CSV table of C-alpha atoms in Angstrom, one decimal:
chain,number,residue,atom,x,y,z
A,1,MET,CA,-28.6,-10.0,15.6
A,2,SER,CA,-29.4,-9.3,19.3
A,3,PRO,CA,-26.6,-8.1,21.7
A,4,ALA,CA,-26.8,-11.4,23.5
A,5,SER,CA,-26.4,-13.5,20.4
A,6,SER,CA,-23.6,-11.2,19.2
A,7,LEU,CA,-21.7,-11.9,22.5
A,8,ALA,CA,-22.4,-15.6,22.1
A,9,ALA,CA,-21.0,-15.6,18.6
A,10,ALA,CA,-17.9,-13.7,19.7
A,11,ALA,CA,-17.3,-16.2,22.5
A,12,ALA,CA,-17.6,-19.1,20.1
A,13,ASP,CA,-15.2,-17.5,17.6
A,14,THR,CA,-11.8,-19.2,17.9
A,15,ARG,CA,-10.0,-16.5,15.9
A,16,VAL,CA,-7.7,-14.1,17.7
A,17,ALA,CA,-9.5,-11.5,19.8
A,18,PRO,CA,-8.5,-7.9,20.1
A,19,GLY,CA,-6.4,-7.1,23.1
A,20,SER,CA,-4.9,-10.6,23.4
A,21,ALA,CA,-1.2,-11.3,23.4
A,22,ASP,CA,-1.4,-13.0,20.0
A,23,TYR,CA,-3.3,-10.0,18.6
A,24,ARG,CA,-0.4,-7.8,19.7
A,25,ARG,CA,2.2,-10.1,18.2
A,26,ILE,CA,0.3,-10.4,14.9
A,27,SER,CA,-0.3,-6.6,14.7
A,28,LEU,CA,3.4,-5.9,15.3
A,29,ALA,CA,4.6,-8.6,12.8
A,30,LEU,CA,2.2,-7.3,10.1
A,31,PHE,CA,3.3,-3.8,10.9
A,32,LEU,CA,6.9,-4.9,10.1
A,33,ALA,CA,5.7,-6.6,6.9
A,34,GLY,CA,4.1,-3.4,5.8
A,35,PHE,CA,7.2,-1.4,6.7
A,36,SER,CA,9.4,-3.8,4.7
A,37,THR,CA,7.3,-3.7,1.6
A,38,PHE,CA,7.0,0.1,1.4
A,39,SER,CA,10.5,1.0,2.5
A,40,LEU,CA,11.9,-1.3,-0.2
A,41,LEU,CA,9.5,-0.1,-2.9
A,42,TYR,CA,9.7,3.6,-2.3
A,43,CYS,CA,13.3,4.1,-1.2
A,44,VAL,CA,14.0,5.0,-4.8
A,45,GLN,CA,11.4,7.7,-5.0
A,46,PRO,CA,13.6,10.6,-3.6
A,47,LEU,CA,16.4,9.3,-5.9
A,48,LEU,CA,14.5,9.9,-9.1
A,49,PRO,CA,16.1,13.3,-9.8
A,50,LEU,CA,19.5,11.8,-8.9
A,51,PHE,CA,18.9,8.9,-11.3
A,52,ALA,CA,18.0,11.4,-14.0
A,53,GLN,CA,21.3,13.2,-13.5
A,54,ALA,CA,23.5,10.1,-13.0
A,55,PHE,CA,22.2,8.3,-16.1
A,56,SER,CA,21.3,11.3,-18.3
A,57,ILE,CA,17.6,10.4,-18.5
A,58,GLY,CA,14.3,12.2,-18.2
A,59,ALA,CA,11.8,12.3,-15.4
A,60,ALA,CA,9.4,9.8,-16.9
A,61,GLN,CA,12.3,7.4,-17.6
A,62,SER,CA,13.7,7.8,-14.0
A,63,SER,CA,10.3,6.9,-12.6
A,64,LEU,CA,10.7,3.4,-14.1
A,65,ALA,CA,12.8,2.5,-11.1
A,66,LEU,CA,9.6,2.7,-9.1
A,67,SER,CA,6.9,1.9,-11.6
A,68,LEU,CA,8.6,-1.3,-12.8
A,69,SER,CA,8.8,-2.6,-9.2
A,70,THR,CA,5.2,-1.8,-8.5
A,71,GLY,CA,4.1,-3.1,-11.9
A,72,CYS,CA,5.9,-6.4,-11.4
A,73,LEU,CA,4.6,-6.6,-7.9
A,74,ALA,CA,1.0,-6.2,-9.2
A,75,VAL,CA,1.5,-9.1,-11.6
A,76,ALA,CA,3.2,-11.3,-9.0
A,77,ILE,CA,0.4,-10.8,-6.5
A,78,LEU,CA,-1.9,-13.0,-8.6
A,79,ALA,CA,0.7,-15.9,-8.6
A,80,ALA,CA,1.4,-15.3,-4.9
A,81,SER,CA,-2.3,-15.5,-4.0
A,82,ALA,CA,-2.5,-18.9,-5.6
A,83,LEU,CA,0.7,-20.0,-3.9
A,84,SER,CA,-0.6,-18.8,-0.5
A,85,GLU,CA,-3.5,-21.2,-0.8
A,86,ARG,CA,-1.0,-24.1,-0.8
A,87,LEU,CA,2.1,-22.9,1.2
A,88,SER,CA,2.6,-21.6,4.7
A,89,ARG,CA,1.5,-18.0,4.8
A,90,ARG,CA,4.1,-17.1,7.3
A,91,ARG,CA,7.0,-18.8,5.4
A,92,LEU,CA,5.9,-17.2,2.1
A,93,MET,CA,5.9,-13.7,3.5
A,94,PHE,CA,9.3,-14.2,5.2
A,95,VAL,CA,11.0,-15.5,2.1
A,96,SER,CA,9.5,-12.7,0.0
A,97,MET,CA,10.7,-10.0,2.5
A,98,ALA,CA,14.2,-11.5,2.7
A,99,LEU,CA,14.7,-11.9,-1.0
A,100,ALA,CA,13.4,-8.4,-1.8
A,101,ALA,CA,15.9,-6.9,0.7
A,102,ALA,CA,18.7,-8.9,-1.0
A,103,LEU,CA,17.7,-7.6,-4.4
A,104,ASN,CA,17.7,-4.0,-3.2
A,105,LEU,CA,21.3,-4.6,-2.2
A,106,ALA,CA,21.9,-6.0,-5.7
A,107,ALA,CA,20.3,-3.0,-7.4
A,108,ALA,CA,22.8,-0.7,-5.5
A,109,TRP,CA,25.7,-2.5,-7.1
A,110,MET,CA,24.4,-2.4,-10.7
A,111,PRO,CA,26.7,-0.3,-12.9
A,112,SER,CA,24.2,0.6,-15.6
A,113,TRP,CA,20.6,1.9,-15.7
A,114,PRO,CA,19.2,-1.3,-17.4
A,115,GLY,CA,20.9,-3.3,-14.6
A,116,VAL,CA,19.2,-1.2,-11.9
A,117,LEU,CA,15.8,-1.6,-13.6
A,118,VAL,CA,16.2,-5.4,-13.9
A,119,ALA,CA,17.1,-5.7,-10.2
A,120,ARG,CA,14.1,-3.4,-9.2
A,121,ALA,CA,11.8,-5.4,-11.4
A,122,LEU,CA,12.8,-8.7,-9.7
A,123,GLU,CA,12.4,-7.0,-6.4
A,124,GLY,CA,8.8,-6.2,-7.2
A,125,LEU,CA,8.2,-9.8,-8.3
A,126,VAL,CA,9.4,-11.3,-5.0
A,127,LEU,CA,7.6,-8.7,-2.9
A,128,GLY,CA,4.3,-9.9,-4.4
A,129,GLY,CA,4.3,-12.6,-1.8
A,130,VAL,CA,3.7,-10.1,1.1
A,131,PRO,CA,0.6,-7.9,0.5
A,132,ALA,CA,-2.1,-10.3,-0.6
A,133,THR,CA,-0.9,-12.9,1.9
A,134,ALA,CA,-0.9,-10.4,4.8
A,135,MET,CA,-4.4,-9.3,4.1
A,136,ALA,CA,-5.7,-12.9,3.8
A,137,TYR,CA,-3.8,-13.9,7.0
A,138,LEU,CA,-5.5,-11.1,9.0
A,139,ALA,CA,-9.0,-11.8,7.5
A,140,GLU,CA,-8.6,-15.5,8.5
A,141,GLU,CA,-7.0,-15.1,11.9
A,142,ILE,CA,-8.6,-12.0,13.5
A,143,GLN,CA,-12.1,-11.7,14.7
A,144,PRO,CA,-14.2,-9.3,12.6
A,145,ARG,CA,-14.6,-6.7,15.4
A,146,GLY,CA,-10.8,-6.3,15.5
A,147,LEU,CA,-10.1,-6.5,11.8
A,148,GLY,CA,-10.4,-2.8,11.0
A,149,LEU,CA,-7.8,-1.9,13.7
A,150,SER,CA,-5.4,-4.7,12.8
A,151,MET,CA,-5.6,-3.9,9.1
A,152,GLY,CA,-5.1,-0.2,10.0
A,153,LEU,CA,-1.9,-1.1,11.9
A,154,TYR,CA,-0.7,-3.1,8.9
A,155,VAL,CA,-1.3,-0.1,6.6
A,156,GLY,CA,0.3,2.1,9.3
A,157,GLY,CA,3.4,-0.1,8.8
A,158,THR,CA,3.4,0.7,5.1
A,159,ALA,CA,3.1,4.4,5.9
A,160,PHE,CA,6.1,4.2,8.3
A,161,GLY,CA,8.1,2.2,5.8
A,162,GLY,CA,7.3,4.6,3.0
A,163,MET,CA,8.4,7.5,5.2
A,164,VAL,CA,11.6,5.8,6.3
A,165,GLY,CA,12.3,4.8,2.7
A,166,ARG,CA,11.8,8.4,1.4
A,167,VAL,CA,13.1,10.5,4.3
A,168,GLY,CA,15.9,8.1,5.3
A,169,MET,CA,17.1,7.7,1.7
A,170,SER,CA,17.0,11.5,1.1
A,171,MET,CA,19.2,12.1,4.2
A,172,LEU,CA,21.6,9.3,3.4
A,173,SER,CA,22.0,10.3,-0.2
A,174,ASP,CA,23.2,13.8,1.0
A,175,TRP,CA,25.8,12.1,3.3
A,176,MET,CA,26.9,9.3,1.0
A,177,SER,CA,26.4,8.0,-2.6
A,178,TRP,CA,22.9,6.8,-3.5
A,179,ARG,CA,24.3,3.3,-4.0
A,180,ALA,CA,25.5,3.2,-0.4
A,181,ALA,CA,22.2,4.5,0.8
A,182,MET,CA,20.3,1.8,-1.0
A,183,GLN,CA,22.6,-0.8,0.7
A,184,TRP,CA,21.7,0.6,4.1
A,185,ILE,CA,18.0,0.2,3.4
A,186,GLY,CA,18.5,-3.4,2.1
A,187,ALA,CA,20.4,-4.3,5.3
A,188,ILE,CA,17.8,-2.8,7.6
A,189,ASP,CA,15.0,-4.8,5.8
A,190,ILE,CA,16.9,-8.1,6.2
A,191,ALA,CA,16.8,-7.5,9.9
A,192,VAL,CA,13.1,-6.6,9.7
A,193,ALA,CA,12.4,-9.9,7.9
A,194,ILE,CA,14.0,-11.8,10.8
A,195,GLY,CA,12.0,-9.9,13.4
A,196,PHE,CA,8.8,-10.7,11.4
A,197,ALA,CA,9.5,-14.4,11.4
A,198,LEU,CA,10.2,-14.4,15.1
A,199,LEU,CA,6.9,-12.6,16.0
A,200,LEU,CA,4.2,-14.0,13.7
A,201,PRO,CA,2.3,-17.0,15.0
A,202,ALA,CA,1.6,-19.8,12.6
A,203,SER,CA,-1.8,-19.8,10.9
A,204,ARG,CA,-4.6,-21.6,12.9
A,205,HIS,CA,-7.5,-21.2,10.5
A,206,PHE,CA,-5.7,-21.7,7.2
A,207,VAL,CA,-6.3,-25.0,5.4
A,208,PRO,CA,-3.8,-25.7,2.5
A,209,ARG,CA,-5.5,-26.5,-0.8
A,210,ALA,CA,-3.0,-28.8,-2.6
A,211,GLY,CA,-3.6,-29.8,-6.2
A,212,VAL,CA,-5.7,-26.8,-7.2
A,213,SER,CA,-5.6,-26.4,-11.0
A,214,LEU,CA,-5.1,-23.2,-12.9
A,215,GLY,CA,-8.8,-23.4,-13.9
A,216,GLU,CA,-9.9,-23.4,-10.3
A,217,HIS,CA,-7.7,-20.4,-9.6
A,218,VAL,CA,-9.2,-18.5,-12.5
A,219,ALA,CA,-12.7,-19.5,-11.3
A,220,GLN,CA,-11.9,-18.0,-7.9
A,221,TRP,CA,-10.7,-14.7,-9.4
A,222,ARG,CA,-13.8,-14.6,-11.6
A,223,ARG,CA,-16.0,-15.2,-8.6
A,224,GLN,CA,-14.6,-12.2,-6.8
A,225,LEU,CA,-14.9,-10.0,-9.9
A,226,ALA,CA,-18.6,-11.0,-10.3
A,227,HIS,CA,-19.3,-9.8,-6.7
A,228,THR,CA,-21.8,-7.0,-6.5
A,229,ALA,CA,-19.5,-4.6,-4.6
A,230,LEU,CA,-15.9,-5.8,-4.7
A,231,PRO,CA,-14.9,-4.4,-8.2
A,232,ALA,CA,-15.8,-0.9,-7.0
A,233,VAL,CA,-13.4,-1.3,-4.0
A,234,PHE,CA,-10.7,-2.5,-6.4
A,235,ALA,CA,-11.3,0.7,-8.5
A,236,ILE,CA,-11.0,2.9,-5.5
A,237,GLY,CA,-7.6,1.4,-4.7
A,238,PHE,CA,-6.5,1.8,-8.3
A,239,LEU,CA,-7.5,5.5,-8.5
A,240,ALA,CA,-6.4,6.6,-5.0
A,241,MET,CA,-3.0,5.0,-5.3
A,242,GLY,CA,-2.5,6.5,-8.8
A,243,GLU,CA,-3.2,10.0,-7.4
A,244,PHE,CA,-1.0,9.5,-4.4
A,245,VAL,CA,2.1,8.2,-6.2
A,246,THR,CA,1.7,10.8,-8.9
A,247,ILE,CA,2.0,13.6,-6.4
A,248,TYR,CA,4.9,12.0,-4.5
A,249,ASN,CA,6.8,11.0,-7.7
A,250,TYR,CA,7.0,14.5,-9.1
A,251,ALA,CA,6.9,16.7,-6.0
A,252,GLY,CA,10.6,16.2,-5.7
A,253,PHE,CA,11.2,17.5,-9.2
A,254,ARG,CA,9.1,20.6,-8.3
A,255,LEU,CA,10.7,21.2,-4.9
A,256,MET,CA,14.3,20.8,-6.1
A,257,ALA,CA,13.7,23.4,-8.9
A,258,PRO,CA,13.3,27.2,-8.5
A,259,PRO,CA,11.6,28.9,-6.7
A,260,PHE,CA,12.0,26.3,-3.9
A,261,SER,CA,15.4,25.0,-4.9
A,262,LEU,CA,15.6,22.5,-1.9
A,263,ASP,CA,18.4,20.0,-1.5
A,264,ALA,CA,17.8,16.3,-1.3
A,265,THR,CA,17.7,16.3,2.5
A,266,ARG,CA,15.3,19.1,2.9
A,267,CYS,CA,13.1,17.8,0.1
A,268,GLY,CA,13.0,14.4,1.7
A,269,LEU,CA,12.1,15.8,5.1
A,270,ILE,CA,8.9,17.1,3.6
A,271,PHE,CA,7.9,13.4,3.1
A,272,SER,CA,7.9,13.1,6.9
A,273,ALA,CA,4.2,13.8,6.3
A,274,TYR,CA,4.0,10.0,6.1
A,275,VAL,CA,3.9,10.0,9.9
A,276,PHE,CA,0.4,11.4,9.6
A,277,GLY,CA,-0.5,8.4,7.5
A,278,ILE,CA,0.5,6.1,10.3
A,279,VAL,CA,-1.9,7.7,12.7
A,280,ALA,CA,-4.6,8.2,10.1
A,281,SER,CA,-4.7,4.6,9.0
A,282,SER,CA,-5.1,3.0,12.4
A,283,THR,CA,-7.6,5.7,13.4
A,284,ALA,CA,-9.6,5.3,10.2
A,285,GLY,CA,-9.9,1.5,10.7
A,286,ALA,CA,-11.4,2.0,14.2
A,287,LEU,CA,-13.8,4.7,13.0
A,288,ALA,CA,-14.9,2.5,10.1
A,289,ASP,CA,-15.6,-0.4,12.4
A,290,ARG,CA,-17.9,1.9,14.4
A,291,PHE,CA,-19.5,4.3,11.9
A,292,GLY,CA,-19.3,2.4,8.6
A,293,ARG,CA,-16.8,2.4,5.7
A,294,ALA,CA,-18.3,4.6,3.0
A,295,PRO,CA,-18.5,7.8,5.0
A,296,VAL,CA,-14.9,7.4,6.2
A,297,ILE,CA,-13.6,6.8,2.6
A,298,VAL,CA,-15.5,9.9,1.4
A,299,ALA,CA,-13.8,11.9,4.1
A,300,GLY,CA,-10.4,10.4,3.0
A,301,LEU,CA,-10.9,11.4,-0.6
A,302,ALA,CA,-12.1,14.9,0.3
A,303,THR,CA,-9.0,15.4,2.5
A,304,SER,CA,-6.7,14.2,-0.4
A,305,ALA,CA,-8.4,16.6,-2.8
A,306,ALA,CA,-7.9,19.5,-0.4
A,307,GLY,CA,-4.3,18.6,-0.1
A,308,VAL,CA,-3.7,18.4,-3.8
A,309,ALA,CA,-5.3,21.9,-4.2
A,310,LEU,CA,-3.0,23.3,-1.6
A,311,THR,CA,0.2,22.1,-3.4
A,312,LEU,CA,-0.6,24.6,-6.1
A,313,ASP,CA,0.3,27.5,-3.8
A,314,ALA,CA,3.6,29.4,-4.2
A,315,SER,CA,4.3,29.2,-0.4
A,316,LEU,CA,6.5,26.3,0.7
A,317,ALA,CA,4.6,26.1,4.0
A,318,VAL,CA,1.3,25.8,2.3
A,319,VAL,CA,2.7,23.1,-0.1
A,320,ILE,CA,3.9,21.1,3.0
A,321,VAL,CA,0.5,21.3,4.6
A,322,GLY,CA,-1.0,20.1,1.3
A,323,ILE,CA,1.3,17.1,1.1
A,324,ALA,CA,0.4,16.3,4.8
A,325,LEU,CA,-3.3,16.4,4.0
A,326,LEU,CA,-3.2,14.3,0.9
A,327,THR,CA,-1.1,11.7,2.8
A,328,ILE,CA,-3.7,11.6,5.6
A,329,GLY,CA,-6.5,11.3,3.0
A,330,PHE,CA,-4.8,8.5,1.1
A,331,PHE,CA,-4.1,6.3,4.1
A,332,ILE,CA,-7.6,6.8,5.4
A,333,THR,CA,-8.9,5.6,2.0
A,334,HIS,CA,-6.5,2.7,1.6
A,335,SER,CA,-6.9,1.4,5.2
A,336,VAL,CA,-10.7,1.3,5.0
A,337,ALA,CA,-10.8,-0.1,1.5
A,338,SER,CA,-8.4,-2.9,2.5
A,339,SER,CA,-10.5,-4.0,5.4
A,340,TRP,CA,-13.7,-3.8,3.3
A,341,VAL,CA,-12.2,-6.3,0.9
A,342,GLY,CA,-11.8,-8.8,3.7
A,343,LEU,CA,-15.3,-8.4,4.9
A,344,LEU,CA,-17.0,-8.6,1.4
A,345,ALA,CA,-14.8,-11.4,0.0
A,346,GLN,CA,-16.5,-14.7,-0.9
A,347,GLY,CA,-14.6,-18.0,-0.2
A,348,ALA,CA,-10.8,-17.9,-0.3
A,349,LYS,CA,-10.0,-14.4,0.8
A,350,SER,CA,-6.5,-14.3,-0.7
A,351,TYR,CA,-8.0,-14.1,-4.2
A,352,ALA,CA,-10.0,-11.0,-3.4
A,353,SER,CA,-7.0,-9.5,-1.6
A,354,ALA,CA,-4.8,-10.2,-4.6
A,355,LEU,CA,-7.3,-8.5,-7.0
A,356,TYR,CA,-7.5,-5.4,-4.8
A,357,LEU,CA,-3.7,-5.2,-4.6
A,358,LEU,CA,-3.3,-5.8,-8.3
A,359,ALA,CA,-5.5,-2.8,-8.9
A,360,TYR,CA,-3.7,-0.8,-6.2
A,361,TYR,CA,-0.2,-1.4,-7.6
A,362,VAL,CA,-1.2,-1.1,-11.3
A,363,GLY,CA,-2.6,2.3,-10.3
A,364,SER,CA,0.8,3.1,-8.8
A,365,SER,CA,2.7,1.9,-11.8
A,366,VAL,CA,0.6,3.0,-14.7
A,367,LEU,CA,-1.1,6.1,-13.4
A,368,GLY,CA,2.1,7.2,-11.6
A,369,SER,CA,4.1,7.0,-14.8
A,370,TRP,CA,1.4,8.8,-16.8
A,371,GLY,CA,1.8,11.6,-14.3
A,372,GLY,CA,5.3,12.2,-15.6
A,373,GLN,CA,3.9,13.2,-19.0
A,374,PHE,CA,1.7,15.8,-17.3
A,375,TRP,CA,4.7,17.2,-15.5
A,376,GLN,CA,6.8,17.4,-18.6
A,377,ASP,CA,4.0,18.8,-20.8
A,378,GLY,CA,2.2,21.2,-18.4
A,379,GLY,CA,4.1,21.5,-15.1
A,380,TRP,CA,2.7,21.2,-11.7
A,381,HIS,CA,-0.8,22.6,-12.5
A,382,ALA,CA,-1.3,19.8,-15.0
A,383,VAL,CA,-0.1,17.2,-12.5
A,384,ALA,CA,-2.6,18.6,-9.9
A,385,ALA,CA,-5.5,18.6,-12.3
A,386,TYR,CA,-4.7,15.0,-13.2
A,387,ALA,CA,-4.6,14.0,-9.6
A,388,LEU,CA,-8.0,15.7,-8.8
A,389,ALA,CA,-9.6,13.9,-11.8
A,390,LEU,CA,-8.5,10.6,-10.3
A,391,LEU,CA,-10.0,11.5,-7.0
A,392,ALA,CA,-13.3,12.5,-8.5
A,393,ALA,CA,-13.5,9.1,-10.3
A,394,ALA,CA,-12.8,7.4,-7.0
A,395,LEU,CA,-15.6,9.3,-5.3
A,396,ALA,CA,-18.0,8.1,-8.0
A,397,CYS,CA,-17.0,4.6,-7.2
A,398,VAL,CA,-17.7,5.1,-3.5
A,399,ALA,CA,-21.2,6.4,-4.3
A,400,TYR,CA,-21.9,3.1,-6.2
A,401,LEU,CA,-20.2,1.0,-3.6
A,402,ALA,CA,-22.3,2.4,-0.7
A,403,ARG,CA,-25.5,1.3,-2.5
A,404,ALA,CA,-24.1,-2.1,-3.6
A,405,ALA,CA,-22.7,-3.0,-0.2
A,406,ARG,CA,-26.1,-2.7,1.4
A,407,ARG,CA,-27.3,-5.6,-0.8
A,408,VAL,CA,-24.5,-7.8,0.5
A,409,THR,CA,-25.1,-9.9,3.7
A,410,ARG,CA,-23.5,-8.4,6.8
A,411,PRO,CA,-20.7,-10.6,8.1
A,412,ALA,CA,-20.8,-12.3,11.5
A,413,GLY,CA,-19.9,-10.1,14.3
A,414,GLY,CA,-21.9,-7.1,13.3
A,415,ALA,CA,-19.2,-5.2,11.5
A,416,HIS,CA,-20.3,-2.5,9.2
A,417,THR,CA,-20.2,-3.2,5.4
A,418,ALA,CA,-21.1,0.3,4.3
């Protein structure tokens, strides 16, 4: 496509252009959606050692407070993607965010461990209405040349939410009970849901598809799975998220034990490394729009691997640098992979987004829980070896994807597909 025809196509595109007022409103609203999802999901992560003490359970059992939520979210995403083809995307995301915040409040009031797990599982189910719908909304409403940056800002919101959930909960749980701390997070996210609803414009390019049968939904999912390149993107999300959650789940157990012996607040402050993820995700999206997605993902995976290796050191300072690096690497990988799904998807984009996020959250739930066995059986060296193996598998997927994406037609607007 010539420069002149590219400009003409951009002028004819009625989707939201980068730099416009609506682009800024959408970006901020989706930043809040990402914040809400990850602050609610991961606020329990720094509490896992406290759960183990309070309910007399092991590390793998305590991780169920997180893995059940992410596992249920993964299942719910498929149903949510189908609903999002019929219902208002804006309303579905708002209701999901508000209900999830209310369920976080309920989890804080549960007197028994099974009660906490039930509330957390339900929280994951209702949160399923946010991620796939958010990705589909952006892919439909934003011009391709601005999609990488807007998706990066959404992922930046998840990074900020994850940081606030972890660091904020760690600090609050030192000042008050873990139950009161969870109530604070729930109240904050109810306010965030209201702000989201006030900011996000209604969809302009979404056409509801009423009366779609289950068979048609299944056919759409099969269509995305039959795509030349998309399954490899799904696998990257699965593996990268599994590695990331494994390290974050069990780093607290390591850092609160000798020789580090950190308290909850100091341990939680280490997870401020999430702030690097906020910057990395938005920067990676812009770089991928300019230079192509495969090289940027490779850089992200390599950065994560270097970070995991550094966490093996006996120096706390080196471990902190390692956690910062693996956080940067993960958010580079996830941000670019998320936008790649929107560019490669065929037909109804919410189905492709749902499958990516299904893989992503199953990776968090299943691979993250398996990491607990490595911790219990072999200590931190076993956890690190497991994480590095996951990253190596993700790198193999990128090598395949770079070749497969070249055979896929480049979307309008000249955005890079590889």
